[in-house]
Tab-separated table of C-alpha atoms in Angstrom:
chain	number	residue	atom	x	y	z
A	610	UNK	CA	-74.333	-35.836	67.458
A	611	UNK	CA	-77.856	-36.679	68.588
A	612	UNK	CA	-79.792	-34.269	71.233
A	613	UNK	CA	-80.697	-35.722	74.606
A	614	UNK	CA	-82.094	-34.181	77.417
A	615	UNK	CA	-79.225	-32.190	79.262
A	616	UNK	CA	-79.791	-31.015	83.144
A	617	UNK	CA	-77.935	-27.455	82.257
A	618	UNK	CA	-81.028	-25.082	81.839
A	619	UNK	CA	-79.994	-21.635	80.426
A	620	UNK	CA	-81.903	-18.286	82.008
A	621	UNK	CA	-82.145	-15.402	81.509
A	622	UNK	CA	-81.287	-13.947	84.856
A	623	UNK	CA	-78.176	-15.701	85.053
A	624	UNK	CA	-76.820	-15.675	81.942
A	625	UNK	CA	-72.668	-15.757	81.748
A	626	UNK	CA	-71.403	-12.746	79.648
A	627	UNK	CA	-68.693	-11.326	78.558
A	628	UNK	CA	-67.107	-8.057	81.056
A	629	UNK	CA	-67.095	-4.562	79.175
A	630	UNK	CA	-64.053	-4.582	77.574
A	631	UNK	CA	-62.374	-1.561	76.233
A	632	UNK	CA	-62.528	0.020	72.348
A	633	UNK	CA	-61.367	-2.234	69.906
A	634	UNK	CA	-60.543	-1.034	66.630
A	635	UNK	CA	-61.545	-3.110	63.804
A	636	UNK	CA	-60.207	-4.514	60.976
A	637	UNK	CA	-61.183	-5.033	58.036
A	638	UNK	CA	-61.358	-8.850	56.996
A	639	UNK	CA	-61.341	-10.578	53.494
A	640	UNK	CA	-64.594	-11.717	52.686
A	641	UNK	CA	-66.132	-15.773	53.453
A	642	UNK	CA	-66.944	-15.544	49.530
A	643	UNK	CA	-65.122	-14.453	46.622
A	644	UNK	CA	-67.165	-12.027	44.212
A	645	UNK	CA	-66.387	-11.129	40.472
A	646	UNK	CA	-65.433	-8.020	40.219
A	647	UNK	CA	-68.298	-4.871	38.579
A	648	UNK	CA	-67.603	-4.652	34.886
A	649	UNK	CA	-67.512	-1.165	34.176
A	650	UNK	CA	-68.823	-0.717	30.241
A	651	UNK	CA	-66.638	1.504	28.543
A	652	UNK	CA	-68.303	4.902	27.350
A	653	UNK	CA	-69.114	5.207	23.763
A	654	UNK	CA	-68.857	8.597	22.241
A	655	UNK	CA	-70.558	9.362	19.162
A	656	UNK	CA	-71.932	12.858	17.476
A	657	UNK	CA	-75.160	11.389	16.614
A	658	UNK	CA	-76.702	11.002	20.023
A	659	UNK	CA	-80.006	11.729	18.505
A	660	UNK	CA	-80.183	8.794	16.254
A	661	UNK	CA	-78.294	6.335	18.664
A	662	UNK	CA	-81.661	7.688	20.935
A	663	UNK	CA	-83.806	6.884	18.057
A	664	UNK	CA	-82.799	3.443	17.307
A	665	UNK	CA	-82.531	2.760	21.285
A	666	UNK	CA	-85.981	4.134	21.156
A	667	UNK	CA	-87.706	1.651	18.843
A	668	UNK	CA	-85.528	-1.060	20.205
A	669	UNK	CA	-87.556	-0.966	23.232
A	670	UNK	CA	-90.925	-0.356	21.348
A	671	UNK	CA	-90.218	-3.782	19.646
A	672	UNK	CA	-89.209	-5.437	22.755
A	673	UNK	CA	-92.248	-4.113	24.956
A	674	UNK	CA	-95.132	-5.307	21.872
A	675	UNK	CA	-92.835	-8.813	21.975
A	676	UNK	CA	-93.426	-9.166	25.646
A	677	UNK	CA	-97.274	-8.224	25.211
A	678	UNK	CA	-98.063	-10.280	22.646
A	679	UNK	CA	-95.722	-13.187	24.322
A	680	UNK	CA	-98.555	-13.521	27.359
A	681	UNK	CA	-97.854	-13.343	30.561
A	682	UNK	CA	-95.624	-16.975	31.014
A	683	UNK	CA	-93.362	-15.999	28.459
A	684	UNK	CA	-92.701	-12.626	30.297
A	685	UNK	CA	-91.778	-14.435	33.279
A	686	UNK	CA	-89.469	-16.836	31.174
A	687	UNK	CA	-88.066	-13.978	29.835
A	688	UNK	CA	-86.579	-12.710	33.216
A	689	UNK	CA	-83.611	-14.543	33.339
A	690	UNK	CA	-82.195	-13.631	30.089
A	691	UNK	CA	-83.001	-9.792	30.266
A	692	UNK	CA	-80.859	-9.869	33.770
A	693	UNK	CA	-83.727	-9.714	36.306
A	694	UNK	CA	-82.988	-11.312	39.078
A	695	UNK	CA	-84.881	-14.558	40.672
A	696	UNK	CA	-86.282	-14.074	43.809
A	697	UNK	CA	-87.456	-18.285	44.484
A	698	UNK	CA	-84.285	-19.022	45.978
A	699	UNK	CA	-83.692	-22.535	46.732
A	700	UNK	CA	-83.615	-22.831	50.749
A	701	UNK	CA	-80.783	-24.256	52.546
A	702	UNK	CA	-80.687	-24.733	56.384
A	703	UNK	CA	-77.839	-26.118	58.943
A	704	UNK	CA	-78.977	-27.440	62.111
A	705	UNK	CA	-76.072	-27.606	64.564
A	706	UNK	CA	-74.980	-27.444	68.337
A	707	UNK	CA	-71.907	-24.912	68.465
A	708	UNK	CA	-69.870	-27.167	70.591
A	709	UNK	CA	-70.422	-30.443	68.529
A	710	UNK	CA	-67.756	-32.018	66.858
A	711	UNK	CA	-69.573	-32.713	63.921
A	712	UNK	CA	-71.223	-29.207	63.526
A	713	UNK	CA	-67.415	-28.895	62.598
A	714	UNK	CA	-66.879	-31.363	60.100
A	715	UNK	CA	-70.476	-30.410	58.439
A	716	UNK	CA	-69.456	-26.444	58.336
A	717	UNK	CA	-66.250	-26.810	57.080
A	718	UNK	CA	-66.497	-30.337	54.883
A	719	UNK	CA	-69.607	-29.377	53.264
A	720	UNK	CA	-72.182	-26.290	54.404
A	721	UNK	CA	-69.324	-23.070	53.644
A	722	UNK	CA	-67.263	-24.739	50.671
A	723	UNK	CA	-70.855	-25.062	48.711
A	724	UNK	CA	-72.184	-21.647	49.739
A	725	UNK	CA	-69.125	-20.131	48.275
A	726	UNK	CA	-70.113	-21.489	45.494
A	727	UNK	CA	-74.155	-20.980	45.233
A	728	UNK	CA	-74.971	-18.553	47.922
A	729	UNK	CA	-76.753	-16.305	45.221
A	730	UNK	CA	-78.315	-19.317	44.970
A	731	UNK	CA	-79.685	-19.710	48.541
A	732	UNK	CA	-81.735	-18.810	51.197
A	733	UNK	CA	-79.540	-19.932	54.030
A	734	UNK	CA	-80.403	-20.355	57.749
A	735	UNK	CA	-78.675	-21.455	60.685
A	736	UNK	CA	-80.322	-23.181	63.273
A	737	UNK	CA	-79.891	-24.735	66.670
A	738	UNK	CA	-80.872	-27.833	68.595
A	739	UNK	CA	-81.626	-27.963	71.795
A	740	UNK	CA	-85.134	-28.469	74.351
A	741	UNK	CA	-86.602	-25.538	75.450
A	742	UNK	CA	-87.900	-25.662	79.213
A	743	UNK	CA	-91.242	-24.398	79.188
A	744	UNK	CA	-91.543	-23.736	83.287
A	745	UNK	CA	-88.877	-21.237	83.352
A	746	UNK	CA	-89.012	-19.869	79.775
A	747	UNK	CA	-85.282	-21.785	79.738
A	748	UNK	CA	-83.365	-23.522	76.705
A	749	UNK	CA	-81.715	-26.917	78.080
A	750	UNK	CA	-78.480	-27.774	75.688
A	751	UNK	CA	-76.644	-30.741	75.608
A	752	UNK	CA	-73.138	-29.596	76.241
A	753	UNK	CA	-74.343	-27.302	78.890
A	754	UNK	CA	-74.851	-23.586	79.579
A	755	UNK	CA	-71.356	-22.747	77.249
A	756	UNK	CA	-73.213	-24.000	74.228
A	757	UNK	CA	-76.128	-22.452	74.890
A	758	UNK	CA	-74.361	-19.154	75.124
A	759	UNK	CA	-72.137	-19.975	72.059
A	760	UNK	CA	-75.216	-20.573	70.208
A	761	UNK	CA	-76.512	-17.365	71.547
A	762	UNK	CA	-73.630	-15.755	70.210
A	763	UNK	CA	-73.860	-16.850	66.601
A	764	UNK	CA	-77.565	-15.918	66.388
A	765	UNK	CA	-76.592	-12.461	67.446
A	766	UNK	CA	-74.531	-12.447	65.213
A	767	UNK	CA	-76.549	-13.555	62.008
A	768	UNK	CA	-79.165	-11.082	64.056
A	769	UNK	CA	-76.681	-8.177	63.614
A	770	UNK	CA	-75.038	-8.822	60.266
A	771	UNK	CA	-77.656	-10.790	58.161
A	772	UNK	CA	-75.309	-11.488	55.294
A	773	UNK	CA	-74.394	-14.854	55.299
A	774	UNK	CA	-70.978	-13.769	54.098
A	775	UNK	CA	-70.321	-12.155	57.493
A	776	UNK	CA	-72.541	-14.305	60.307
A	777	UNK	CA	-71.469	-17.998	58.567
A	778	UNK	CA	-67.380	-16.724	58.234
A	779	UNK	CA	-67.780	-15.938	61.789
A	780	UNK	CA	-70.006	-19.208	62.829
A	781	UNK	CA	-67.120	-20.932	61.156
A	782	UNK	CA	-64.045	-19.694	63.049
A	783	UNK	CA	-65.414	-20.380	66.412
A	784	UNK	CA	-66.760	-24.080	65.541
A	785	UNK	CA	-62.401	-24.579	64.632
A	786	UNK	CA	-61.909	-24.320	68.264
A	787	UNK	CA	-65.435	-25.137	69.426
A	788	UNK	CA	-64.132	-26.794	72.859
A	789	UNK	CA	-62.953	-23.425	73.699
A	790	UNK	CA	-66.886	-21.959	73.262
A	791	UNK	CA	-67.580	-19.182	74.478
A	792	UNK	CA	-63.865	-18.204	75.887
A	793	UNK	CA	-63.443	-14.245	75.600
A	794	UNK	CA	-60.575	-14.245	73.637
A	795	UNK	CA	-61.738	-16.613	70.877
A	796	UNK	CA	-64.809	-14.606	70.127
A	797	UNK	CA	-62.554	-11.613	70.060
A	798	UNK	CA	-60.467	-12.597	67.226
A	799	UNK	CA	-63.220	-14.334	65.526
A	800	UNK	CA	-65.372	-11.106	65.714
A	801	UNK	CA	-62.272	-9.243	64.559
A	802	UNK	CA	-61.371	-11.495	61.830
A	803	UNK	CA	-65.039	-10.848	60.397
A	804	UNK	CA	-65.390	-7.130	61.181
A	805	UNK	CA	-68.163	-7.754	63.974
A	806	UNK	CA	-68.241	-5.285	66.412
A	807	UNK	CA	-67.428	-7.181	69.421
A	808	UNK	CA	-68.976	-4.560	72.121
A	809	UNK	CA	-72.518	-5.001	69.859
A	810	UNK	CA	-72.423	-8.891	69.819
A	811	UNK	CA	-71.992	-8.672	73.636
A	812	UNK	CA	-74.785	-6.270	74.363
A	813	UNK	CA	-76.708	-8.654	72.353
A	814	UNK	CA	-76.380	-11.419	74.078
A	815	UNK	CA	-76.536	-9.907	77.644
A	816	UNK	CA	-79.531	-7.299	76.973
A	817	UNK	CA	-81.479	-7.334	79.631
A	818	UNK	CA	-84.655	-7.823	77.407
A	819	UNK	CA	-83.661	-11.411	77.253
A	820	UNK	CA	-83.428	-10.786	73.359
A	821	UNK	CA	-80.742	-13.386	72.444
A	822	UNK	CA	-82.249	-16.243	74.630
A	823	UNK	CA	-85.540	-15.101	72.604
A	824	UNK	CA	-83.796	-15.695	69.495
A	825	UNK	CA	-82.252	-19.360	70.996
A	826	UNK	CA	-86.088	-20.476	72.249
A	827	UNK	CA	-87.499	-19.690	68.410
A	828	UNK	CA	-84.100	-21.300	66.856
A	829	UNK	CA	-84.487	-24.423	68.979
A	830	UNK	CA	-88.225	-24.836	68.288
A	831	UNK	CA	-87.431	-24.225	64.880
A	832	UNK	CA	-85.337	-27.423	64.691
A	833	UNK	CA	-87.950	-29.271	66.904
A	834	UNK	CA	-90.851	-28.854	64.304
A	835	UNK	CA	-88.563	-30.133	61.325
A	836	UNK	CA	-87.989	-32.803	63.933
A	837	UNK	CA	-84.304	-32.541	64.018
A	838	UNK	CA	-82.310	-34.161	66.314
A	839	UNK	CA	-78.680	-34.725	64.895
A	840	UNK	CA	-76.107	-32.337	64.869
A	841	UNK	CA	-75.444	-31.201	62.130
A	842	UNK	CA	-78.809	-31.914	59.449
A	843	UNK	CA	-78.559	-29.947	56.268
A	844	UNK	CA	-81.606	-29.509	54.772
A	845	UNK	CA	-82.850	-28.459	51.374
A	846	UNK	CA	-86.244	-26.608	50.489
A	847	UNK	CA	-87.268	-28.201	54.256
A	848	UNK	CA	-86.223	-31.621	53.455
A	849	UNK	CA	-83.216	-33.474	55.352
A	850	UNK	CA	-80.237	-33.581	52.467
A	851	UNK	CA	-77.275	-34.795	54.446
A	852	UNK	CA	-76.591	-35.720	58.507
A	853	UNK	CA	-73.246	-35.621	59.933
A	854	UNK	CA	-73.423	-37.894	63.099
A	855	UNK	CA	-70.657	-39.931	64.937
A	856	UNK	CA	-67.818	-38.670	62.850
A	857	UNK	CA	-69.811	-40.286	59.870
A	858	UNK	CA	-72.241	-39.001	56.833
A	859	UNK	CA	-75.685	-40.471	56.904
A	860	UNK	CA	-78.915	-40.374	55.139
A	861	UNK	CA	-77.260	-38.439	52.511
A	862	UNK	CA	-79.299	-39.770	49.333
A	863	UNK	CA	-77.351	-38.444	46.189
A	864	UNK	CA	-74.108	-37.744	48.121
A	865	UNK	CA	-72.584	-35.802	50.536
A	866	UNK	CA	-69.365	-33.947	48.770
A	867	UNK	CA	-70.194	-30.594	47.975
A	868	UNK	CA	-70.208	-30.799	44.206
A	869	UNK	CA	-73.102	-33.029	45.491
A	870	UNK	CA	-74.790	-30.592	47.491
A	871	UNK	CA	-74.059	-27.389	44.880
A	872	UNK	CA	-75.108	-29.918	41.614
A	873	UNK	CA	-78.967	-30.112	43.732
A	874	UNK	CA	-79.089	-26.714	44.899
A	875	UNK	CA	-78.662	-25.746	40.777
A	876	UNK	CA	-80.950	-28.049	39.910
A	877	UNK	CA	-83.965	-26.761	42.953
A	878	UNK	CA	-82.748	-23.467	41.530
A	879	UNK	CA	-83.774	-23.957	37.818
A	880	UNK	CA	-87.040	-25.646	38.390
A	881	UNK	CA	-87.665	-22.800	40.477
Protein backbone atom coordinates (compact mmCIF):
# COMPACT_ATOMS: atom_id res chain seq x y z
CA UNK A 1 0.00 0.00 0.00
CA UNK A 2 1.57 3.20 -1.30
CA UNK A 3 1.59 6.55 1.01
CA UNK A 4 -0.34 9.56 -0.25
CA UNK A 5 -0.97 12.63 1.31
CA UNK A 6 -3.90 12.09 3.91
CA UNK A 7 -5.92 15.34 5.34
CA UNK A 8 -5.97 13.58 9.06
CA UNK A 9 -3.06 15.50 10.84
CA UNK A 10 -2.19 13.92 14.26
CA UNK A 11 -1.30 16.52 17.39
CA UNK A 12 -0.25 16.45 20.13
CA UNK A 13 -2.87 18.36 22.02
CA UNK A 14 -5.53 16.29 20.83
CA UNK A 15 -4.37 13.10 20.78
CA UNK A 16 -7.20 10.11 21.36
CA UNK A 17 -6.11 7.85 24.32
CA UNK A 18 -7.02 5.26 26.05
CA UNK A 19 -9.24 6.12 29.76
CA UNK A 20 -7.32 4.90 33.02
CA UNK A 21 -8.39 1.65 33.34
CA UNK A 22 -8.11 -0.34 36.45
CA UNK A 23 -5.07 -2.99 37.61
CA UNK A 24 -4.64 -5.66 35.35
CA UNK A 25 -2.77 -8.55 36.35
CA UNK A 26 -0.52 -10.00 33.87
CA UNK A 27 0.19 -13.04 32.44
CA UNK A 28 2.79 -14.52 31.49
CA UNK A 29 2.92 -15.33 27.62
CA UNK A 30 4.97 -17.96 25.59
CA UNK A 31 7.61 -16.36 23.86
CA UNK A 32 7.43 -14.92 19.70
CA UNK A 33 10.72 -17.20 19.41
CA UNK A 34 11.61 -20.52 20.50
CA UNK A 35 15.15 -20.76 22.32
CA UNK A 36 17.31 -23.97 22.97
CA UNK A 37 17.38 -24.67 26.15
CA UNK A 38 21.11 -23.76 28.62
CA UNK A 39 23.17 -26.91 28.59
CA UNK A 40 24.24 -27.34 31.96
CA UNK A 41 27.93 -29.28 31.81
CA UNK A 42 27.94 -31.91 34.18
CA UNK A 43 30.56 -31.49 37.13
CA UNK A 44 33.64 -33.52 36.96
CA UNK A 45 35.12 -34.66 40.18
CA UNK A 46 38.56 -35.69 40.36
CA UNK A 47 41.33 -35.82 43.40
CA UNK A 48 43.93 -34.30 41.35
CA UNK A 49 42.63 -30.78 41.04
CA UNK A 50 46.14 -29.58 41.07
CA UNK A 51 47.26 -31.22 37.94
CA UNK A 52 43.82 -30.88 36.07
CA UNK A 53 44.91 -26.86 37.06
CA UNK A 54 48.25 -27.51 35.65
CA UNK A 55 47.41 -28.90 32.36
CA UNK A 56 44.38 -26.22 32.12
CA UNK A 57 47.17 -23.89 32.89
CA UNK A 58 49.51 -24.49 29.94
CA UNK A 59 46.53 -25.12 27.77
CA UNK A 60 45.93 -21.52 27.82
CA UNK A 61 49.71 -20.55 27.69
CA UNK A 62 49.74 -22.42 24.28
CA UNK A 63 46.60 -20.93 23.11
CA UNK A 64 47.50 -17.19 24.13
CA UNK A 65 51.42 -17.50 22.19
CA UNK A 66 49.08 -19.15 19.13
CA UNK A 67 46.93 -16.10 19.04
CA UNK A 68 50.13 -13.73 19.29
CA UNK A 69 52.05 -15.14 16.90
CA UNK A 70 48.72 -15.66 14.59
CA UNK A 71 48.59 -11.53 14.09
CA UNK A 72 45.95 -9.67 14.68
CA UNK A 73 43.39 -11.03 11.53
CA UNK A 74 43.71 -14.40 12.61
CA UNK A 75 42.61 -13.37 16.21
CA UNK A 76 39.59 -11.92 14.87
CA UNK A 77 38.94 -15.13 12.69
CA UNK A 78 39.39 -16.94 15.60
CA UNK A 79 36.27 -15.45 17.41
CA UNK A 80 33.74 -17.48 16.11
CA UNK A 81 35.12 -20.77 16.92
CA UNK A 82 36.28 -19.92 20.58
CA UNK A 83 32.36 -18.85 21.19
CA UNK A 84 32.70 -15.04 21.12
CA UNK A 85 29.99 -13.60 19.93
CA UNK A 86 29.65 -11.29 16.59
CA UNK A 87 28.59 -8.03 17.14
CA UNK A 88 28.19 -6.91 12.87
CA UNK A 89 24.79 -8.04 12.81
CA UNK A 90 23.20 -8.05 9.53
CA UNK A 91 20.36 -5.20 9.64
CA UNK A 92 16.87 -5.90 8.88
CA UNK A 93 14.10 -3.20 8.80
CA UNK A 94 10.08 -3.35 8.15
CA UNK A 95 8.49 -0.33 6.97
CA UNK A 96 4.73 -0.55 7.52
CA UNK A 97 1.41 1.45 8.22
CA UNK A 98 -0.38 -0.46 11.22
CA UNK A 99 -3.69 -0.41 9.54
CA UNK A 100 -2.50 -1.67 6.04
CA UNK A 101 -3.55 -4.78 4.77
CA UNK A 102 -0.39 -5.70 3.51
CA UNK A 103 1.70 -4.70 6.64
CA UNK A 104 -0.31 -7.97 7.48
CA UNK A 105 0.55 -10.26 4.91
CA UNK A 106 4.41 -8.96 5.09
CA UNK A 107 4.49 -9.56 9.14
CA UNK A 108 3.01 -12.69 9.19
CA UNK A 109 4.02 -14.27 5.48
CA UNK A 110 7.51 -13.27 5.75
CA UNK A 111 9.13 -10.54 8.47
CA UNK A 112 8.22 -12.91 12.03
CA UNK A 113 8.47 -16.56 10.44
CA UNK A 114 12.29 -15.53 9.35
CA UNK A 115 13.16 -13.72 12.58
CA UNK A 116 12.27 -16.82 14.43
CA UNK A 117 14.62 -18.22 12.67
CA UNK A 118 17.75 -15.61 12.48
CA UNK A 119 16.95 -13.00 14.99
CA UNK A 120 20.47 -13.64 16.64
CA UNK A 121 21.19 -12.88 13.41
CA UNK A 122 19.65 -9.36 13.14
CA UNK A 123 19.47 -5.99 13.94
CA UNK A 124 15.77 -5.49 13.47
CA UNK A 125 13.77 -2.21 13.27
CA UNK A 126 10.35 -1.31 12.76
CA UNK A 127 9.43 1.62 11.04
CA UNK A 128 6.53 3.72 9.91
CA UNK A 129 5.34 5.66 6.89
CA UNK A 130 3.67 8.50 6.95
CA UNK A 131 4.32 12.74 6.12
CA UNK A 132 5.16 14.67 8.87
CA UNK A 133 3.49 18.29 8.89
CA UNK A 134 6.11 20.62 9.58
CA UNK A 135 3.66 23.83 10.58
CA UNK A 136 2.19 22.16 13.47
CA UNK A 137 4.97 19.71 14.45
CA UNK A 138 2.00 17.04 13.18
CA UNK A 139 2.38 13.45 11.50
CA UNK A 140 -0.35 13.17 8.57
CA UNK A 141 -1.17 9.17 8.03
CA UNK A 142 -2.97 7.73 5.41
CA UNK A 143 -5.67 5.83 7.17
CA UNK A 144 -6.20 8.68 9.47
CA UNK A 145 -5.62 9.69 13.11
CA UNK A 146 -6.36 5.64 14.28
CA UNK A 147 -3.21 4.66 12.45
CA UNK A 148 -1.31 7.21 13.56
CA UNK A 149 -2.11 6.31 17.11
CA UNK A 150 -1.76 2.52 16.37
CA UNK A 151 1.58 3.27 15.10
CA UNK A 152 2.18 5.27 18.17
CA UNK A 153 1.34 2.39 20.09
CA UNK A 154 3.76 -0.12 18.63
CA UNK A 155 6.70 2.31 18.92
CA UNK A 156 5.93 2.56 22.58
CA UNK A 157 5.99 -0.48 22.71
CA UNK A 158 9.40 -1.47 20.99
CA UNK A 159 10.32 1.92 23.18
CA UNK A 160 9.39 0.02 26.40
CA UNK A 161 10.39 -3.56 25.72
CA UNK A 162 13.32 -3.38 23.15
CA UNK A 163 13.48 -7.10 22.58
CA UNK A 164 12.20 -7.87 19.42
CA UNK A 165 10.80 -11.04 20.93
CA UNK A 166 8.32 -8.96 22.95
CA UNK A 167 7.58 -5.49 20.75
CA UNK A 168 7.32 -7.64 17.13
CA UNK A 169 4.89 -10.64 19.02
CA UNK A 170 2.89 -7.75 20.06
CA UNK A 171 3.16 -5.61 16.59
CA UNK A 172 1.93 -8.88 15.21
CA UNK A 173 -1.30 -9.56 17.11
CA UNK A 174 -2.75 -6.21 16.54
CA UNK A 175 -1.89 -6.08 12.60
CA UNK A 176 -4.45 -9.75 12.74
CA UNK A 177 -7.22 -7.44 13.42
CA UNK A 178 -5.67 -4.21 12.15
CA UNK A 179 -9.23 -2.68 11.07
CA UNK A 180 -10.02 -2.74 14.65
CA UNK A 181 -6.66 -0.29 15.40
CA UNK A 182 -6.49 1.19 18.13
CA UNK A 183 -9.90 -0.29 19.84
CA UNK A 184 -9.27 -0.62 23.76
CA UNK A 185 -9.97 -4.01 24.05
CA UNK A 186 -7.70 -5.32 21.27
CA UNK A 187 -4.64 -3.67 22.66
CA UNK A 188 -5.64 -5.14 25.96
CA UNK A 189 -5.37 -8.67 25.07
CA UNK A 190 -2.58 -8.09 22.75
CA UNK A 191 -0.59 -6.34 25.58
CA UNK A 192 -1.66 -9.22 27.81
CA UNK A 193 -0.85 -11.92 25.48
CA UNK A 194 2.84 -10.42 25.38
CA UNK A 195 3.24 -9.44 29.05
CA UNK A 196 3.19 -5.54 28.25
CA UNK A 197 2.04 -3.61 30.89
CA UNK A 198 -0.93 -2.07 29.45
CA UNK A 199 -1.19 1.07 32.03
CA UNK A 200 2.78 1.84 30.80
CA UNK A 201 2.02 1.58 26.99
CA UNK A 202 -0.84 4.06 27.65
CA UNK A 203 1.09 6.61 29.62
CA UNK A 204 3.38 6.37 26.77
CA UNK A 205 1.46 7.27 24.27
CA UNK A 206 -0.58 10.04 26.07
CA UNK A 207 2.48 11.72 28.08
CA UNK A 208 2.05 14.98 27.98
CA UNK A 209 5.72 15.53 26.77
CA UNK A 210 4.46 14.58 23.39
CA UNK A 211 7.06 11.62 23.67
CA UNK A 212 5.30 9.00 21.47
CA UNK A 213 4.35 11.49 18.63
CA UNK A 214 8.27 12.33 19.01
CA UNK A 215 9.04 8.85 18.42
CA UNK A 216 6.25 8.72 15.22
CA UNK A 217 7.91 12.21 13.61
CA UNK A 218 11.67 10.43 13.79
CA UNK A 219 10.02 6.90 12.61
CA UNK A 220 8.27 8.57 9.69
CA UNK A 221 11.31 10.61 8.60
CA UNK A 222 13.19 7.62 9.00
CA UNK A 223 11.24 5.91 6.19
CA UNK A 224 11.24 9.23 4.16
CA UNK A 225 15.15 9.35 3.84
CA UNK A 226 15.32 5.56 2.68
CA UNK A 227 12.64 6.94 0.40
CA UNK A 228 10.02 4.49 1.27
CA UNK A 229 6.74 4.72 0.23
CA UNK A 230 5.03 1.17 0.13
CA UNK A 231 3.67 -0.51 2.90
CA UNK A 232 5.27 -2.91 3.86
CA UNK A 233 9.35 -2.57 2.35
CA UNK A 234 11.70 -4.97 4.01
CA UNK A 235 14.96 -3.95 3.80
CA UNK A 236 18.35 -5.51 4.30
CA UNK A 237 21.70 -3.75 5.48
CA UNK A 238 19.57 -0.38 4.11
CA UNK A 239 18.74 -1.83 0.84
CA UNK A 240 14.97 -2.59 -0.30
CA UNK A 241 14.81 -6.74 -0.19
CA UNK A 242 11.14 -7.38 -0.71
CA UNK A 243 7.72 -4.95 -1.12
CA UNK A 244 4.39 -6.20 -0.33
CA UNK A 245 1.94 -3.88 -2.29
CA UNK A 246 -1.65 -4.53 -3.66
CA UNK A 247 -2.00 -7.94 -2.16
CA UNK A 248 1.14 -8.81 -4.36
CA UNK A 249 5.17 -9.29 -3.78
CA UNK A 250 7.29 -6.94 -5.79
CA UNK A 251 10.79 -6.00 -6.39
CA UNK A 252 11.77 -8.96 -4.47
CA UNK A 253 15.13 -9.92 -6.42
CA UNK A 254 16.14 -13.49 -5.10
CA UNK A 255 12.65 -14.28 -3.69
CA UNK A 256 10.29 -13.49 -1.31
CA UNK A 257 9.55 -16.90 0.87
CA UNK A 258 11.30 -16.76 3.95
CA UNK A 259 13.84 -19.50 3.39
CA UNK A 260 14.60 -16.67 0.85
CA UNK A 261 14.89 -13.96 3.16
CA UNK A 262 16.74 -16.22 6.17
CA UNK A 263 19.24 -17.98 3.20
CA UNK A 264 20.50 -13.80 2.58
CA UNK A 265 20.42 -12.72 6.01
CA UNK A 266 23.10 -15.96 6.63
CA UNK A 267 24.88 -15.12 3.91
CA UNK A 268 25.19 -10.79 4.98
CA UNK A 269 25.90 -12.52 8.27
CA UNK A 270 29.07 -14.53 7.27
CA UNK A 271 30.68 -11.94 5.13
CA UNK A 272 30.23 -9.88 8.02
Amino acid sequence: MRLFPAPSVVKQQNLPVFSKMTEIKQIQASPLYTTQPMLELPRRRSVRKLHHFALTFLVLCLLSGWLWWSGPDNVLNSQVSLGIPKNNKVRLEAHIMSKCPDAKDCLHDLVVPAMQRVSDKVDFTLSFIGETTEHDDGVSCKHGPPECLGNMLELCAASLYPDPKIYLGFTMCLTRDYGDIPDKDLVQDCALEHSIDFDKLNACVSSDDGYALGLLRKSVERSAAANVTYSCTVRLNEEIRCIRDGGAWKNCEGGSNVDDLVRDVEQLYRQD
